[in-house]
mmCIF file of C-alpha atoms in Angstrom:
data_model
loop_
_atom_site.group_PDB
_atom_site.id
_atom_site.type_symbol
_atom_site.label_atom_id
_atom_site.label_comp_id
_atom_site.label_asym_id
_atom_site.label_seq_id
_atom_site.Cartn_x
_atom_site.Cartn_y
_atom_site.Cartn_z
ATOM 1 C CA MET Q 1 -0.320 10.042 13.202
ATOM 2 C CA TYR Q 2 0.267 6.305 13.902
ATOM 3 C CA LYS Q 3 0.419 6.927 17.698
ATOM 4 C CA LEU Q 4 -2.893 8.753 17.711
ATOM 5 C CA TYR Q 5 -4.697 6.237 15.476
ATOM 6 C CA LYS Q 6 -7.207 4.150 17.512
ATOM 7 C CA ASN Q 7 -7.015 0.803 15.706
ATOM 8 C CA LYS Q 8 -3.315 0.425 15.018
ATOM 9 C CA ASP Q 9 -3.900 -2.858 13.146
ATOM 10 C CA GLU Q 10 -5.888 -1.110 10.461
ATOM 11 C CA PHE Q 11 -3.602 1.989 10.183
ATOM 12 C CA PHE Q 12 -1.222 0.543 7.389
ATOM 13 C CA LEU Q 13 -3.960 -1.664 5.910
ATOM 14 C CA LYS Q 14 -5.879 1.653 4.929
ATOM 15 C CA ASN Q 15 -2.520 3.123 3.760
ATOM 16 C CA ASN Q 16 -1.095 -0.068 1.942
ATOM 17 C CA PHE Q 17 0.626 2.074 -0.602
ATOM 18 C CA PHE Q 18 3.031 3.269 2.169
ATOM 19 C CA ASP Q 19 5.666 0.568 1.593
ATOM 20 C CA LYS Q 20 5.716 1.202 -2.180
ATOM 21 C CA LEU Q 21 6.177 4.853 -1.770
ATOM 22 C CA ALA Q 22 8.890 4.381 0.840
ATOM 23 C CA GLY Q 23 10.569 1.624 -1.250
ATOM 24 C CA THR Q 24 10.832 -0.710 1.564
ATOM 25 C CA ASP Q 25 8.853 -2.006 4.542
ATOM 26 C CA GLU Q 26 11.598 -1.047 7.042
ATOM 27 C CA ILE Q 27 10.139 2.397 7.638
ATOM 28 C CA ARG Q 28 6.780 0.989 8.418
ATOM 29 C CA LYS Q 29 8.261 -1.453 10.754
ATOM 30 C CA MET Q 30 10.227 1.208 12.665
ATOM 31 C CA ILE Q 31 7.133 3.300 13.083
ATOM 32 C CA ILE Q 32 5.223 0.359 14.458
ATOM 33 C CA ALA Q 33 8.166 -0.380 16.857
ATOM 34 C CA GLY Q 34 7.885 3.191 18.157
ATOM 35 C CA LYS Q 35 11.168 4.489 16.823
ATOM 36 C CA SER Q 36 11.549 8.298 16.728
ATOM 37 C CA ALA Q 37 11.721 10.391 13.592
ATOM 38 C CA ASP Q 38 15.513 10.981 14.220
ATOM 39 C CA GLU Q 39 16.091 7.239 14.631
ATOM 40 C CA ILE Q 40 14.319 6.540 11.288
ATOM 41 C CA LYS Q 41 16.156 9.213 9.589
ATOM 42 C CA ALA Q 42 19.529 7.981 10.943
ATOM 43 C CA SER Q 43 18.739 4.493 9.616
ATOM 44 C CA TYR Q 44 19.062 5.450 5.946
ATOM 45 C CA GLN Q 45 21.967 7.961 6.104
ATOM 46 C CA LYS Q 46 24.557 5.543 4.827
ATOM 47 C CA GLU Q 47 22.467 4.653 1.869
ATOM 48 C CA LEU Q 48 21.737 8.305 1.217
ATOM 49 C CA GLU Q 49 25.448 9.201 1.252
ATOM 50 C CA ASP Q 50 26.298 6.224 -1.085
ATOM 51 C CA TYR Q 51 23.660 7.500 -3.528
ATOM 52 C CA ARG Q 52 25.034 11.091 -3.313
ATOM 53 C CA VAL Q 53 28.575 9.789 -4.207
ATOM 54 C CA LYS Q 54 27.310 7.621 -6.980
ATOM 55 C CA ARG Q 55 25.157 10.500 -8.601
ATOM 56 C CA LYS Q 56 27.971 13.009 -8.784
ATOM 57 C CA LYS Q 57 29.396 11.559 -12.073
ATOM 58 C CA TYR Q 58 25.945 12.070 -13.669
ATOM 59 C CA LEU Q 59 25.472 15.750 -12.650
ATOM 60 C CA LEU Q 60 25.453 18.340 -15.435
ATOM 61 C CA TYR Q 61 25.867 21.254 -13.115
ATOM 62 C CA LYS Q 62 27.685 21.930 -9.866
ATOM 63 C CA ASP Q 63 26.137 20.151 -6.867
ATOM 64 C CA PHE Q 64 24.110 22.118 -4.415
ATOM 65 C CA GLU Q 65 25.985 20.676 -1.434
#
């Protein structure tokens, strides 16, 4: 959507809640830099794996993985 938006300077101003929902401004910065969806997804894989390991001790039922 960002690539198709005519006035790119306004795109995230009208969507100023984006960083809060994403939990960081890094994803917005990567979108602006033209990174692909695969590059963006790859950027948070280590943190996602760390979270999966940490959460295991709190699960009440067998994990779905």
